């Protein structure tokens, strides 16, 4: 078990923390909570864009918003390929001060209140071009970088690999949205590849 770190800083974005599980053409989700993106000081050092995972109940209690100043302790993520956050297992969390009251509104492309996980489940997601995520969606709570577990052989689930995928859970008419290329998923045998045309299925109404 890694040693705890102390952090404090200002939240710059609140993102749902949802893991994607792929097995060829099958897709499942694990709804884990939220990730707070922060301009933080971690053990005395500045860390812009530091990401701290918190549970669903913690977000429900505090309703974190961009601009809030918080502090606490947390543990470094053990397997960085399996988790977008840098730290988790937060303890001693303190909400030191609230940000600007103008952030207190339903989620939009620049911030607001990140919705309950049940709303993410209901909305579903479409692939999001990674470059669009970087340039337009980093403040939006609907835009997620999702740790994705891929089971390469469903007869032998220990054969797996991980990657990160960007997805949008937001309104389908968002002017920032660009799908990018379909994601491919490797199958059990050489040459077996599933192409996940989620955007194309949504456009044809078959989703
Ligand atoms: S495309 Fe999606 S993630 Fe990006 S700003 Fe719009 S709603 Fe948010």
XYZ file of C-alpha atoms and ligand atoms in Angstrom:
215
model
C 0.000 0.000 0.000
C 1.435 3.403 -1.061
C 1.797 6.203 1.489
C -0.918 8.826 1.670
C -0.323 12.269 0.226
C -1.765 15.587 1.412
C -3.463 17.771 -1.156
C -5.265 21.077 -1.338
C -6.379 23.137 -4.276
C -9.117 24.444 -6.519
C -11.437 22.270 -8.568
C -11.324 23.058 -12.291
C -13.706 20.313 -13.498
C -15.884 17.526 -12.103
C -16.126 14.368 -14.208
C -18.044 11.148 -13.685
C -15.749 8.190 -13.068
C -17.083 5.371 -15.235
C -15.037 2.389 -16.371
C -15.724 0.769 -19.729
C -15.481 -3.004 -20.074
C -15.265 -4.407 -23.580
C -15.316 -7.993 -24.768
C -15.322 -7.903 -28.569
C -18.815 -6.528 -29.431
C -20.052 -6.471 -25.806
C -19.841 -3.296 -23.717
C -20.459 -2.955 -19.983
C -19.895 -0.154 -17.499
C -18.796 0.201 -13.901
C -20.137 3.384 -12.280
C -17.443 4.229 -9.740
C -18.097 7.832 -8.682
C -16.476 11.088 -9.783
C -13.054 12.516 -10.557
C -12.202 16.025 -9.389
C -9.703 17.744 -11.682
C -7.753 20.291 -9.667
C -5.056 22.887 -9.685
C -3.538 21.472 -6.522
C -0.582 21.446 -4.214
C 0.375 17.831 -3.463
C 2.798 17.268 -0.613
C 4.010 20.849 -1.056
C 4.436 20.730 -4.852
C 2.238 22.423 -7.456
C 0.306 19.986 -9.627
C -1.909 21.565 -12.292
C -4.506 19.094 -13.560
C -4.160 16.703 -10.625
C -7.063 14.197 -10.611
C -8.628 12.907 -7.419
C -11.273 10.162 -7.386
C -14.151 10.433 -4.929
C -17.171 8.222 -4.327
C -20.716 8.939 -5.430
C -21.869 9.653 -1.858
C -19.070 12.180 -1.316
C -20.147 14.117 -4.397
C -23.822 13.874 -3.361
C -22.919 15.313 0.047
C -20.808 18.248 -1.161
C -22.035 18.814 -4.750
C -18.551 19.835 -5.903
C -18.305 22.718 -8.339
C -15.597 24.349 -10.381
C -13.874 26.932 -8.148
C -14.381 25.088 -4.849
C -11.263 24.952 -2.663
C -10.799 21.601 -0.925
C -8.140 19.704 1.006
C -7.576 16.163 2.231
C -5.406 13.090 2.024
C -5.400 10.401 -0.654
C -3.520 7.358 -1.890
C -1.720 7.173 -5.277
C -3.442 4.955 -7.854
C -1.612 1.632 -8.025
C -2.209 0.756 -11.694
C -2.168 3.956 -13.710
C -3.299 2.181 -16.903
C -6.536 1.158 -15.119
C -7.581 4.524 -13.729
C -7.698 8.059 -15.143
C -7.383 9.605 -11.670
C -3.987 10.075 -10.020
C -5.218 9.512 -6.434
C -8.132 7.779 -4.708
C -9.205 6.583 -1.234
C -9.635 10.160 -0.025
C -9.821 10.786 3.719
C -10.141 13.904 5.865
C -11.781 15.793 3.008
C -12.503 19.454 3.828
C -14.478 21.894 1.729
C -12.543 25.057 2.574
C -14.470 27.533 0.439
C -17.018 27.613 -2.331
C -16.255 28.995 -5.763
C -18.379 31.495 -7.638
C -22.136 30.977 -7.109
C -22.616 31.323 -10.880
C -21.371 27.707 -11.209
C -24.470 26.480 -9.383
C -26.492 25.394 -12.423
C -27.158 22.191 -14.389
C -24.129 20.785 -16.213
C -23.152 22.434 -19.462
C -20.062 22.443 -21.659
C -18.185 24.785 -19.279
C -19.040 23.352 -15.870
C -22.095 23.378 -13.601
C -23.245 20.534 -11.369
C -22.151 17.084 -12.519
C -25.310 14.961 -12.790
C -26.092 11.832 -10.754
C -24.562 8.653 -12.180
C -28.089 7.382 -12.924
C -28.407 10.198 -15.491
C -25.147 9.153 -17.157
C -26.479 5.590 -17.318
C -29.735 6.825 -18.855
C -28.031 9.123 -21.392
C -25.485 6.620 -22.587
C -22.392 7.755 -24.446
C -20.993 8.243 -27.907
C -17.352 8.146 -28.810
C -15.651 11.537 -28.694
C -12.665 12.525 -30.777
C -9.674 12.683 -28.359
C -8.454 15.955 -29.920
C -11.908 17.512 -29.480
C -11.909 16.378 -25.862
C -8.583 18.118 -25.282
C -9.515 21.338 -27.054
C -13.227 21.733 -26.174
C -14.455 19.311 -23.511
C -12.005 19.440 -20.622
C -14.344 21.591 -18.457
C -17.525 19.686 -19.352
C -18.698 17.038 -16.882
C -20.268 15.039 -19.743
C -16.910 14.518 -21.467
C -15.005 11.604 -19.960
C -11.677 9.894 -20.367
C -12.651 6.335 -19.519
C -10.272 3.616 -18.414
C -11.252 0.738 -20.690
C -10.662 -2.918 -19.946
C -10.666 -5.158 -23.010
C -11.101 -8.902 -22.532
C -9.237 -10.360 -25.522
C -10.609 -13.896 -25.112
C -13.919 -14.475 -23.346
C -12.916 -18.138 -22.826
C -9.869 -16.897 -20.955
C -10.804 -13.578 -19.268
C -7.326 -13.180 -17.811
C -6.185 -12.275 -21.349
C -6.913 -8.572 -21.276
C -5.485 -5.180 -22.024
C -6.267 -1.617 -20.995
C -6.502 1.688 -22.798
C -8.188 5.077 -22.371
C -11.168 6.129 -24.480
C -12.859 9.538 -24.672
C -16.675 9.611 -24.717
C -19.465 12.168 -24.490
C -22.562 11.606 -22.325
C -23.959 15.048 -23.075
C -26.687 16.476 -25.311
C -26.518 15.032 -28.807
C -26.838 18.494 -30.354
C -23.771 19.978 -28.610
C -21.955 22.193 -31.106
C -18.575 21.026 -29.786
C -19.224 17.357 -30.562
C -17.014 15.513 -33.052
C -17.079 11.692 -33.091
C -13.614 11.000 -34.459
C -12.785 7.528 -35.753
C -14.730 4.416 -34.652
C -12.999 2.408 -31.929
C -11.743 -1.042 -32.843
C -11.684 -3.993 -30.466
C -9.345 -6.924 -30.906
C -10.867 -10.412 -30.849
C -9.670 -13.830 -29.742
C -7.935 -14.833 -32.983
C -5.468 -12.925 -35.176
C -7.362 -10.656 -37.558
C -10.603 -10.709 -35.537
C -11.584 -7.061 -35.064
C -14.875 -5.462 -33.993
C -15.490 -1.916 -35.208
C -17.751 -0.057 -32.806
C -19.791 2.299 -35.020
C -21.699 3.815 -32.082
C -22.068 7.266 -33.658
C -23.287 5.801 -36.940
C -25.825 3.584 -35.095
C -27.102 6.591 -33.143
C -27.483 8.628 -36.311
C -29.527 5.869 -37.976
C -31.719 5.606 -34.840
C -30.560 2.076 -34.053
C -29.117 2.822 -30.600
S -19.189 17.425 -26.991
Fe -19.980 16.423 -25.133
S -18.270 16.488 -23.731
Fe -17.826 17.978 -25.316
S -18.626 19.932 -24.566
Fe -20.267 18.972 -25.768
S -21.509 17.839 -24.269
Fe -19.526 18.304 -23.318
